[in-house]
Amino acid sequence: MDSDGNRGDGHLDARGTHAHPVPRPAGPPAIPSTPPRPARAPGVPPLPDGADFLAWLRTPRPEALPGVWRFGHRPRPAEEPERIPGRQLLSGALIAFLIGWLIWSLLWNGYLGGWWLLPLYAMIPDSWVQPHSIGAVVVVYAYYALTAAVIMVAVGRLGRWGEIWRRYGPPAWRPQSAPAVRPPAPEEDPAAWPALRAAGAAEAADRLAADARTGMMRDVDHARIARAWQGVRNGRHSLATFTGAVMDAGAAACPHPSGTRDLPARQARHDLLTHQVRLGTTADDVRNPYVYRGTGLALGPDLLGTSLLAVGPAGSGKTGGLVRPLTEALCLQALAGRAAVVVVGAAGAGIGPAEAYDVVVRIGHPDSVYDLDLYGGTTDPDEAAAVLAEALAGDLADPHPGSDSRRSTTVLAQLLGPYRAVHGRFPGVPELRQLLDGAPGPLAELRRGLEAAGHASLLRELDARERQLGHPGDVAGVLADRVALLDRPAFAAFFDTSGQSRPFSLKALDHPVRVRIDLPERGHADASRILARLVLAQFTASVAVREDRSLFACLVLDDASGVVTPEAVRSIQRLRSSGAGAVLTLRTLDDAPRPLRGPLLGAVGCRMALAGLTPWDGQDFAEVWGKEWTEARDVTDRQIIAETPAGKAVHMLRRVITGKAPTARAVTVRQVERERWSASELAHAMPAGHAVLSLTSVSGEHAPPLLVDLRG
């Protein structure tokens, strides 16, 4: 049995999605079979008794606010408790001790009379009230000790001795250690798989529990089998098939089509039970809510489902502190059958090794195994035209009103439909460029083919295209110029539609596939921006028609410069309802057209401003984060004027001792509305290696802008 979303023959897509080196170019190759399943996670030796895995599995993960790292989390109070200054605390404790000592001295010496001994006389028999009675001596001194203890407890509570002990005593000397994880009851132990036992699969539960104890199971195995069990509960798989697979393979059951059970090397902290990856630590700063201070900051599909935009200059940590951990987490989720991920970045950007992906498309590189399908795997000319028009002319909509996407879509549809009807496929880049240029030969050949096949309606489309050629409002010339950027010698072996290559299609996002697309930014910056827009358009079109939306799909754009278009902003808004999300990074908001900056910040649910932000970028973030009511304290010092000779003498003495004139302090407290983070604070008050991050979950929960240390 395969995990949810996988195919039994080990393939992710009918066109092939396994990265096995083959010479390029090549004809349609035979899809290789799934490699043998490893007995354990690659590169991870088994533990003798699985103690670390069981400790990880049994660690508590309480419910928490959005963005809180739940693994071993200890909830904090909603409001910060009042913390007394140390000097005031110690002086109060000393005064309380002196008061207690004074009361005891007065009682002991009899200055307060003997009334406090009346309870003692009422409790002891008369025979004990004799001189030199041992019983009387013992009882009296016990009564004295009890009275002293009562006084000590009273003054201790009054002087907060317990707080002093916790703050300065031995408890503060010992390092904080996590509490030991005790084995829970069998019916609550996740390592015993109680859900399987309750459903009658006790043998499968015993097999999985044994693999966990012997160190043959890892977190990816547990998450993958749990995903497969979810498919059983949903009726997608039968219980007998699931049980047989587990009894046959144990922790290696329900494999990912690649047969891989872990990534080559992890660089971030992951918790696959909560689907989170830890990015850093929320700073202990007064601008952060007390409940968040000092907690781990983590992201998961519940937050990425609202999409994320990160803005920061080069070197601020966008790739190393955000993109790389997120892609690693999504790849692990894909191995567990819970996610599909597409990562787009420049070649050499450091977005993970090739071994961590199922498909690596290296556009412009002669050794690339896979090609990129220019039309997204669709057979509908109108859909192909809409996606391609967004890639070619989506960024021209505002500067050139005549080159909007709708007119570009119409022009492309007038050519793609007839071409496919005649040739059974869409045109390649050179053919498409010739058709858009209006070359007489290709258009005449296309007309003859349509006439021979009797496609009258498509002939009318071609007639309309020929009539518009050369008109001032025709956008075909603009599209041809953009296609020319892809019709270069470096891309000669790419974007082939004749069946002589292995094009990857984003239609494969129905499966838990891991994809990396390397863009040729060096020397082909304009072409890279077109391809980035193409991938985004294909991604949003593909996830909208998926059948299984429980498989989270995520697109990660390491550099979204030139990708922000009106249609892209609208598409990002629709991803949440499709069980998908996007992660976009920008060096500055100036990389997006000015009219689209506000809509872009409003379209994403998670917004991150990294250290080094410019003030004008900070102003956009400050506006979208809004204002909040806060308490402002105005302190006024007024000099005290003495009127009597004695008062003047005292004031003179205070001035000699302190060097300052006696003053009276007046404090005014009022509620004011202030920006959560001002543009100046974002640009100048954020430490290096930090970021301010606001979060929104797919269920609508919000987290205010938080100052986060990405190095923690």
XYZ file of C-alpha atoms in Angstrom:
712
model
C 0.000 0.000 0.000
C 1.208 3.521 -0.742
C 0.826 6.600 1.368
C -2.005 8.964 0.649
C -1.514 10.624 -2.698
C 1.077 8.134 -4.004
C 0.734 5.565 -6.743
C 1.392 1.912 -6.339
C 3.783 1.708 -9.309
C 6.160 4.205 -7.665
C 5.509 6.998 -10.175
C 4.467 10.524 -9.302
C 3.200 11.430 -12.726
C 2.616 9.689 -16.002
C 5.339 11.823 -17.528
C 7.872 10.799 -14.875
C 9.189 12.726 -11.936
C 12.256 10.829 -10.743
C 15.640 12.516 -11.162
C 17.811 9.732 -12.635
C 20.654 11.063 -14.821
C 20.228 10.348 -18.522
C 21.955 11.894 -21.536
C 20.238 14.997 -22.859
C 18.564 15.403 -25.255
C 16.942 11.997 -25.301
C 13.788 10.381 -26.565
C 10.950 9.345 -24.268
C 12.719 7.033 -21.806
C 11.270 4.152 -19.921
C 10.302 5.224 -16.446
C 12.665 3.523 -13.957
C 11.201 1.399 -11.249
C 11.158 2.405 -7.612
C 14.526 1.713 -5.932
C 14.638 -0.824 -3.107
C 13.286 0.533 0.134
C 15.991 1.128 2.747
C 15.652 -0.660 6.052
C 15.989 2.638 7.887
C 16.228 6.330 7.181
C 19.213 7.022 4.871
C 22.195 8.361 6.723
C 20.586 7.919 10.133
C 21.919 4.958 12.178
C 19.382 3.213 14.385
C 19.489 3.642 18.140
C 19.854 0.480 20.231
C 16.490 0.915 21.913
C 14.809 3.858 20.144
C 14.934 5.893 23.369
C 15.401 9.240 21.625
C 12.531 8.616 19.232
C 10.187 7.555 22.035
C 11.163 10.617 24.078
C 10.438 12.834 21.075
C 7.117 11.132 20.438
C 5.961 11.415 24.066
C 6.995 15.029 24.592
C 3.900 17.147 25.335
C 2.720 19.537 22.659
C 0.041 21.733 24.238
C -2.231 23.909 22.156
C -0.708 27.351 21.702
C -1.143 30.653 19.917
C -0.275 30.913 16.206
C 3.451 30.696 15.570
C 4.445 29.226 18.945
C 6.796 26.224 18.796
C 4.601 23.641 20.503
C 7.223 20.930 21.118
C 7.752 20.943 24.897
C 6.083 24.357 25.139
C 5.228 25.707 28.595
C 2.358 28.184 28.387
C 2.887 31.543 30.050
C 0.342 33.861 31.659
C -1.575 36.084 29.288
C -0.266 39.182 31.106
C 3.120 39.884 32.583
C 3.106 39.494 36.385
C 4.227 42.466 38.391
C 7.970 42.211 39.007
C 9.188 44.089 42.062
C 12.607 45.725 41.689
C 15.344 43.836 43.524
C 16.284 46.740 45.788
C 12.690 47.243 46.873
C 12.230 43.501 47.378
C 15.304 43.152 49.605
C 14.547 46.268 51.639
C 10.957 45.111 52.207
C 12.181 41.693 53.337
C 14.609 43.304 55.794
C 11.933 45.592 57.226
C 9.535 42.652 57.615
C 12.251 40.681 59.441
C 12.911 43.586 61.816
C 9.182 43.915 62.534
C 8.972 40.206 63.301
C 12.025 40.398 65.530
C 10.529 43.354 67.385
C 7.222 41.544 67.979
C 9.024 38.431 69.234
C 11.229 40.493 71.543
C 8.193 42.234 73.047
C 6.465 38.901 73.635
C 9.548 37.145 74.998
C 10.416 39.930 77.430
C 6.833 40.305 78.603
C 6.361 43.882 77.490
C 2.979 42.955 75.989
C 1.814 41.102 79.105
C 0.931 37.461 79.410
C -2.266 37.428 77.349
C -0.578 35.492 74.576
C -0.001 32.600 77.023
C -3.699 32.181 77.850
C -4.296 29.558 75.083
C -1.420 27.545 76.544
C -2.910 27.530 80.061
C -6.272 26.561 78.654
C -4.874 23.459 76.926
C -2.572 21.923 79.605
C -3.811 20.196 82.809
C -3.366 21.838 86.199
C -0.961 19.125 87.348
C 1.567 20.338 84.761
C 1.571 23.890 86.118
C 4.022 22.999 88.842
C 7.553 24.296 89.303
C 10.245 22.134 87.651
C 7.657 20.010 85.782
C 9.255 18.396 82.736
C 5.939 18.303 80.889
C 5.374 21.985 81.520
C 8.859 22.872 80.236
C 8.388 20.843 77.047
C 4.938 22.252 76.363
C 5.986 25.849 77.068
C 8.980 25.712 74.775
C 6.914 23.985 72.089
C 4.365 26.777 72.411
C 7.188 29.342 72.103
C 8.447 27.592 68.957
C 4.952 27.495 67.472
C 4.463 31.198 68.187
C 7.831 32.044 66.624
C 6.937 29.958 63.561
C 3.623 31.750 63.159
C 5.361 35.123 63.375
C 8.026 33.981 60.875
C 5.440 32.737 58.374
C 3.463 35.980 58.684
C 6.439 38.274 58.204
C 7.813 35.977 55.482
C 4.645 36.372 53.465
C 4.615 40.075 54.194
C 8.255 40.463 53.117
C 8.001 38.111 50.087
C 10.795 35.827 51.295
C 9.632 33.135 48.864
C 10.190 35.462 45.922
C 13.695 36.247 47.191
C 14.415 32.514 47.482
C 13.278 31.862 43.912
C 15.072 34.876 42.484
C 18.374 34.726 44.368
C 18.452 31.332 46.087
C 19.559 27.856 44.888
C 16.601 27.484 42.488
C 18.068 30.353 40.452
C 21.546 28.794 40.498
C 20.543 25.555 38.776
C 20.175 25.592 34.969
C 16.655 25.143 33.679
C 16.154 21.594 32.458
C 13.253 20.101 30.630
C 11.133 17.797 32.726
C 11.623 14.104 32.149
C 9.096 12.583 29.778
C 7.318 9.780 31.594
C 5.785 6.913 29.620
C 2.038 7.554 29.438
C -0.656 4.972 29.969
C -0.850 2.355 27.178
C -4.196 3.664 25.962
C -2.680 7.180 25.649
C 0.828 6.277 24.486
C 1.315 7.425 20.864
C 4.112 4.872 20.495
C 1.537 2.097 21.086
C -0.746 3.329 18.250
C -3.994 3.225 20.253
C -6.087 4.310 17.242
C -5.021 1.207 15.330
C -5.822 -1.029 18.288
C -9.253 0.532 18.698
C -9.969 -0.173 15.012
C -8.995 -3.835 15.311
C -5.466 -3.620 13.845
C -3.670 -4.733 16.999
C -1.069 -6.790 15.107
C -0.069 -3.794 12.988
C 0.130 -1.639 16.120
C 2.404 -4.211 17.799
C 4.690 -4.286 14.761
C 5.004 -0.497 14.657
C 5.554 -0.286 18.431
C 8.319 -2.886 18.185
C 10.054 -0.934 15.393
C 9.825 2.218 17.511
C 11.434 0.500 20.508
C 14.265 -1.003 18.456
C 15.185 2.254 16.716
C 13.890 1.327 13.257
C 11.349 4.150 13.133
C 11.957 7.868 12.737
C 9.708 10.914 12.742
C 9.144 10.798 8.975
C 8.068 7.153 9.204
C 5.607 7.949 11.973
C 4.122 10.903 10.053
C 3.921 8.927 6.812
C 2.144 5.949 8.389
C -0.183 8.288 10.294
C -1.072 9.926 6.960
C -1.799 6.517 5.448
C -3.967 5.638 8.449
C -5.866 8.872 7.881
C -6.584 7.594 4.371
C -7.988 4.406 5.881
C -10.276 6.379 8.171
C -11.443 8.493 5.213
C -12.277 5.374 3.226
C -9.619 5.873 0.560
C -7.781 2.673 1.553
C -8.977 -0.552 3.098
C -7.971 -1.628 6.579
C -6.818 -5.032 5.300
C -4.460 -3.458 2.752
C -3.024 -1.116 5.345
C -2.528 -3.898 7.899
C -0.863 -6.133 5.332
C 1.553 -3.398 4.296
C 2.519 -2.680 7.903
C 2.983 -6.355 8.768
C 5.164 -6.781 5.692
C 7.404 -3.703 5.973
C 6.931 -2.299 9.493
C 8.231 1.259 9.766
C 9.056 1.233 6.029
C 5.405 0.680 5.048
C 3.421 3.048 2.835
C 6.573 4.451 1.204
C 7.034 7.644 -0.720
C 7.365 6.847 -4.454
C 11.067 7.695 -4.307
C 11.632 5.135 -1.540
C 13.357 7.861 0.509
C 12.612 7.980 4.226
C 14.586 11.070 5.237
C 16.558 13.992 3.860
C 20.351 13.737 3.415
C 21.085 16.293 6.152
C 18.774 18.452 8.223
C 19.763 21.976 9.184
C 16.635 23.131 11.025
C 14.534 21.843 13.924
C 11.390 20.065 12.801
C 8.407 18.553 14.567
C 6.439 16.404 12.171
C 3.717 15.712 14.716
C 2.672 19.365 14.703
C 3.964 19.958 11.128
C 6.151 22.829 12.380
C 9.657 24.060 11.648
C 11.386 26.333 14.141
C 12.741 29.576 12.682
C 14.002 31.310 15.814
C 13.046 32.725 19.192
C 10.642 35.544 19.937
C 12.665 38.305 21.588
C 12.133 39.206 25.235
C 11.153 42.732 24.249
C 8.473 44.997 25.689
C 7.023 45.443 22.196
C 6.150 41.735 22.095
C 3.121 40.442 24.025
C 4.222 38.789 27.258
C 2.721 35.430 26.260
C 5.089 35.279 23.247
C 8.311 36.490 24.870
C 11.082 33.927 24.887
C 9.042 31.262 23.075
C 10.138 29.448 19.952
C 8.764 30.821 16.681
C 7.620 28.178 14.202
C 5.679 27.959 10.961
C 3.572 25.194 9.476
C 0.972 24.596 6.763
C -1.695 26.168 8.978
C 0.119 29.502 8.597
C 1.727 29.053 5.173
C -1.759 28.355 3.837
C -2.385 32.106 4.024
C 0.901 32.766 2.116
C 3.940 34.672 3.352
C 5.819 37.717 2.079
C 9.322 38.453 3.394
C 11.118 41.705 2.547
C 14.723 42.445 3.393
C 17.986 43.422 1.695
C 20.601 40.952 0.557
C 22.323 39.313 3.519
C 19.427 39.875 5.917
C 18.683 36.154 6.198
C 15.837 35.594 3.745
C 17.356 32.485 2.198
C 19.295 31.029 5.131
C 16.871 31.960 7.900
C 13.543 31.502 6.114
C 13.552 29.852 2.690
C 15.946 27.016 3.484
C 14.206 25.872 6.702
C 10.788 26.134 5.070
C 11.796 24.143 1.988
C 13.420 21.515 4.189
C 10.243 21.235 6.261
C 8.044 20.996 3.171
C 10.285 18.302 1.688
C 9.947 16.290 4.911
C 6.188 16.766 4.776
C 6.242 15.523 1.174
C 8.133 12.383 2.243
C 5.368 11.880 4.793
C 2.744 12.181 2.062
C 1.324 15.417 3.445
C 2.625 18.105 1.066
C 3.834 18.944 -2.415
C 6.465 21.644 -2.801
C 7.878 23.627 -5.727
C 10.960 25.738 -4.993
C 12.071 28.340 -7.534
C 15.343 30.206 -7.263
C 18.504 31.191 -9.042
C 21.051 28.488 -9.743
C 23.393 28.227 -6.763
C 21.052 30.112 -4.424
C 21.458 27.471 -1.720
C 17.894 26.222 -1.551
C 18.835 22.637 -0.785
C 20.841 19.834 -2.403
C 19.535 18.032 -5.469
C 19.288 14.818 -3.436
C 16.517 16.402 -1.362
C 14.198 16.651 -4.404
C 12.434 14.255 -6.711
C 12.629 16.599 -9.697
C 15.327 19.174 -10.430
C 14.731 21.370 -13.486
C 17.884 23.307 -14.353
C 16.744 25.606 -17.129
C 19.564 26.532 -19.473
C 21.877 23.843 -18.118
C 22.790 21.149 -20.676
C 22.890 18.397 -18.032
C 19.367 18.985 -16.796
C 17.367 15.761 -16.723
C 13.991 17.492 -16.818
C 12.460 20.138 -19.014
C 9.745 22.616 -18.038
C 6.379 22.288 -19.754
C 5.708 25.703 -21.244
C 1.951 25.101 -21.179
C 1.607 23.512 -17.737
C 0.480 20.106 -18.997
C -2.918 21.339 -20.155
C -4.586 20.374 -23.422
C -7.046 23.279 -23.382
C -5.840 26.095 -25.703
C -7.709 28.762 -23.744
C -6.184 27.693 -20.416
C -2.732 27.471 -21.992
C -3.174 30.934 -23.507
C -4.216 32.469 -20.173
C -1.227 31.023 -18.303
C 1.263 31.941 -21.016
C -0.153 35.458 -21.358
C 0.364 36.064 -17.632
C 3.987 34.960 -17.951
C 4.748 37.006 -21.057
C 2.805 40.216 -20.472
C 1.451 40.184 -16.924
C 3.923 42.833 -15.803
C 3.038 45.099 -18.737
C -0.589 45.604 -17.751
C -0.115 48.905 -15.906
C 2.587 50.672 -17.948
C 0.981 49.706 -21.266
C -2.818 49.719 -21.114
C -2.963 48.228 -24.602
C -0.968 45.177 -23.514
C -3.228 43.881 -20.791
C -3.459 40.152 -20.079
C -6.946 39.755 -21.549
C -5.883 40.954 -24.998
C -2.705 38.896 -24.767
C -4.770 35.841 -23.884
C -7.002 36.421 -26.913
C -4.028 36.736 -29.274
C -2.402 33.547 -27.986
C -5.673 31.604 -28.080
C -6.134 32.614 -31.739
C -2.860 30.819 -32.528
C -2.630 27.970 -30.022
C -6.039 26.504 -30.844
C -5.475 26.217 -34.603
C -1.901 24.965 -34.148
C -2.967 22.179 -31.792
C -5.822 21.168 -34.072
C -3.396 20.737 -36.970
C -0.305 19.293 -35.225
C -1.804 17.606 -32.159
C 0.424 19.627 -29.850
C 1.200 23.200 -28.913
C 3.963 25.081 -30.726
C 7.497 25.220 -29.419
C 9.236 28.507 -28.720
C 10.588 29.088 -32.271
C 7.236 28.233 -33.894
C 5.322 30.435 -31.460
C 7.665 33.346 -32.135
C 7.140 33.038 -35.876
C 3.367 32.921 -35.493
C 3.319 35.996 -33.268
C 5.574 37.856 -35.698
C 3.047 37.091 -38.441
C 5.498 35.220 -40.684
C 3.607 34.415 -43.930
C 4.961 30.877 -44.287
C 3.868 29.411 -40.913
C 0.476 31.161 -41.070
C -0.175 29.901 -44.602
C 0.821 26.362 -43.623
C -1.487 26.554 -40.618
C -4.345 27.746 -42.819
C -3.884 24.838 -45.246
C -3.957 22.364 -42.404
C -7.161 23.814 -40.989
C -8.836 23.799 -44.411
C -7.840 20.185 -44.959
C -9.247 19.151 -41.592
C -12.416 21.198 -42.018
C -12.042 23.346 -38.866
C -14.241 26.278 -39.889
C -14.421 27.863 -36.426
C -10.646 27.772 -36.036
C -10.246 29.278 -39.478
C -12.273 32.254 -38.269
C -9.877 32.581 -35.306
C -6.937 32.606 -37.691
C -8.650 35.130 -39.949
C -9.187 37.459 -37.013
C -5.516 37.146 -36.072
C -4.375 38.015 -39.578
C -6.677 41.046 -39.710
C -5.205 42.428 -36.488
C -1.605 42.055 -37.650
C 0.122 45.393 -37.917
C -2.646 47.415 -36.240
C -1.422 49.951 -33.642
C -3.275 48.205 -30.817
C -2.008 44.720 -31.658
C -0.071 43.146 -28.764
C 1.389 40.316 -30.844
C 4.603 42.276 -31.341
C 5.071 42.707 -27.590
C 4.442 39.000 -27.047
C 6.881 38.084 -29.823
C 9.580 40.206 -28.212
C 9.012 38.433 -24.908
C 9.050 34.993 -26.527
C 12.320 35.979 -28.200
C 13.912 36.112 -24.749
C 13.274 32.361 -24.490
C 14.341 31.678 -28.078
C 18.036 31.759 -27.236
C 20.793 29.184 -27.867
C 21.041 28.449 -24.135
C 17.397 27.321 -24.147
C 17.469 25.470 -27.474
C 16.962 22.061 -25.817
C 14.233 23.328 -23.472
C 10.490 23.964 -23.750
C 10.231 21.191 -26.344
C 6.720 20.097 -27.268
C 7.591 17.362 -29.796
C 8.020 14.615 -27.211
C 11.814 14.443 -27.403
C 12.407 15.537 -23.802
C 11.033 14.912 -20.312
C 8.978 18.025 -19.504
C 7.830 18.423 -15.938
C 4.265 19.549 -15.454
C 2.810 21.167 -12.361
C -0.186 18.892 -12.822
C 1.912 16.489 -10.708
C 0.970 18.502 -7.607
C -1.747 15.917 -7.000
C 1.123 13.808 -5.605
C 3.586 14.510 -2.744
C 6.329 15.606 -5.115
C 9.429 17.674 -4.308
C 10.478 19.979 -7.136
C 13.323 22.449 -7.513
C 13.488 24.782 -10.510
C 16.767 26.630 -11.094
C 16.393 29.838 -13.091
C 19.208 31.120 -15.342
C 19.445 34.563 -13.760
C 23.074 34.992 -14.752
C 22.937 36.516 -18.217
C 19.206 35.881 -18.643
C 17.545 38.033 -15.992
C 14.542 38.981 -18.172
C 13.967 35.384 -19.192
C 14.168 34.317 -15.537
C 11.435 36.772 -14.579
C 9.217 35.429 -17.357
C 9.795 31.861 -16.188
C 9.102 32.780 -12.558
C 5.780 34.328 -13.590
C 5.071 31.228 -15.676
C 5.642 28.884 -12.731
C 3.468 31.010 -10.446
C 0.651 31.120 -13.028
C 0.853 27.363 -13.618
C 0.946 26.680 -9.885
C -2.161 28.715 -9.108
C -4.006 27.174 -12.062
C -3.030 23.606 -11.101
C -3.866 23.722 -7.387
C -7.294 25.189 -8.126
C -8.428 21.991 -9.888
C -6.913 19.381 -7.561
C -9.224 16.714 -6.204
C -7.346 16.040 -2.940
C -6.889 19.377 -1.193
C -5.788 17.743 2.048
C -2.365 17.502 0.380
C -0.882 20.918 1.112
C 0.805 22.476 -1.923
C 3.321 25.283 -1.525
C 5.293 27.389 -3.992
C 8.488 29.000 -2.683
C 9.906 31.867 -4.771
C 13.328 32.770 -3.432
C 13.269 36.044 -5.366
C 9.871 37.320 -6.482
C 11.199 40.396 -8.296
C 9.130 40.987 -11.404
C 6.555 38.377 -10.379
C 4.064 40.704 -8.674
C 1.312 41.424 -11.188
C -2.393 42.220 -10.723
C -3.359 38.659 -11.675
C -0.674 37.210 -9.382
C -2.050 39.154 -6.421
C -5.570 37.920 -7.150
C -4.311 34.348 -7.522
C -2.449 34.434 -4.203
C -5.656 35.492 -2.480
C -7.388 32.382 -3.844
C -4.726 29.895 -2.718
C -6.088 29.586 0.824
C -9.327 27.990 -0.365
C -7.339 25.557 -2.536
C -5.301 24.064 0.305
C -2.181 25.800 -0.956
C 0.104 28.718 -0.180
C 3.037 30.700 -1.524
C 6.213 32.065 0.035
C 7.603 35.161 -1.686
C 10.777 37.070 -0.867
C 11.742 40.537 -2.070
C 14.820 42.663 -1.476
C 12.602 45.733 -1.380
C 8.989 46.578 -2.056
C 10.269 48.762 -4.891
C 10.555 45.495 -6.855
C 6.747 45.520 -6.996
C 4.770 48.221 -8.844
C 3.682 50.982 -6.490
C -0.080 50.445 -7.030
C 0.317 46.746 -6.124
C 2.281 47.070 -2.860
C -0.769 47.597 -0.677
C -2.817 44.847 -2.357
C 0.143 42.470 -2.109
C 0.568 43.065 1.619
C -3.166 42.618 2.024
C -3.288 39.409 -0.034
C -0.833 37.495 2.189
C -1.657 36.503 5.753
C 1.944 36.387 7.042
C 4.230 39.393 6.608
C 7.913 39.557 7.533
C 10.151 42.627 7.592
C 13.826 41.768 8.064
C 16.638 43.882 9.492
C 18.013 46.485 7.114
C 14.635 47.523 5.731
C 14.458 50.987 4.184
C 12.228 53.608 5.857
C 9.870 53.814 2.864
C 9.445 50.029 2.907
C 8.911 50.254 6.650
C 6.151 52.794 6.078
C 4.175 50.277 4.005
C 4.515 47.640 6.730
C 3.581 50.167 9.429
C 0.404 51.037 7.549
C -0.705 47.444 7.039
C 0.012 46.543 10.697
C -2.025 49.494 11.868
C -2.204 51.026 15.323
C -3.077 49.882 18.831
C -4.153 51.484 22.079
C -1.341 51.720 24.590
C -0.772 53.272 27.983
C 1.375 56.411 28.008
C 2.902 57.703 31.256
C 3.856 61.365 31.520
C 6.180 62.133 34.451
C 6.575 65.693 35.693
C 9.098 66.793 38.344
C 8.223 69.948 40.303
C 10.716 71.595 42.635
C 9.513 71.850 46.246
C 9.838 75.306 47.819
C 10.305 75.294 51.593
C 8.621 78.102 53.536
C 9.896 77.494 57.083
C 13.492 77.819 58.299
C 13.507 74.147 59.297
C 12.267 73.055 55.878
C 14.887 75.178 54.154
C 17.592 73.598 56.304
C 16.378 70.097 55.423
C 16.281 70.945 51.720
C 19.785 72.390 51.877
C 21.010 69.205 53.573
C 19.345 67.021 50.847
C 20.947 69.125 48.146
C 24.385 68.746 49.738
C 23.946 64.964 50.032
C 22.281 64.165 46.683
C 23.426 67.092 44.563
C 19.831 67.689 43.433
C 17.091 69.980 44.572
C 14.089 68.306 46.292
C 11.315 67.622 43.799
C 7.821 66.186 43.792
C 6.993 63.754 40.986
C 3.589 63.759 39.286
C 2.639 60.827 37.016
C -0.167 61.114 34.449
C -1.423 57.923 32.767
C -3.487 58.127 29.579
C -4.535 55.898 26.681
C -3.088 56.817 23.289
C -3.208 55.192 19.856
C 0.206 54.468 18.379
C 1.610 52.431 15.499
C 2.531 48.882 16.439
C 5.859 49.329 14.639
C 6.779 52.654 13.103
C 8.755 53.007 9.897
C 11.678 54.445 11.850
C 11.724 51.517 14.287
C 11.625 48.987 11.466
C 14.452 50.741 9.625
C 16.734 51.692 12.526
C 15.759 49.908 15.761
C 15.735 46.306 14.562
C 18.917 44.389 15.518
C 20.852 42.431 12.904
C 19.636 38.884 12.427
C 16.123 39.799 13.582
C 12.798 40.241 11.827
C 9.321 41.511 12.648
C 6.718 38.934 11.681
C 2.911 38.990 11.806
C 0.917 35.791 11.328
C -2.554 34.702 10.261
C -3.713 31.089 10.236
C -6.117 29.525 7.762
C -8.696 29.376 10.559
C -8.493 33.151 11.020
C -6.352 33.380 14.179
C -3.956 36.308 14.290
C -0.610 37.030 15.904
C 0.510 40.672 16.186
C 3.854 41.794 14.755
C 6.540 39.958 16.744
C 10.232 40.754 17.004
C 11.984 37.445 16.295
C 15.639 36.476 16.593
C 16.265 34.301 13.529
C 19.576 33.132 14.978
C 18.053 31.645 18.142
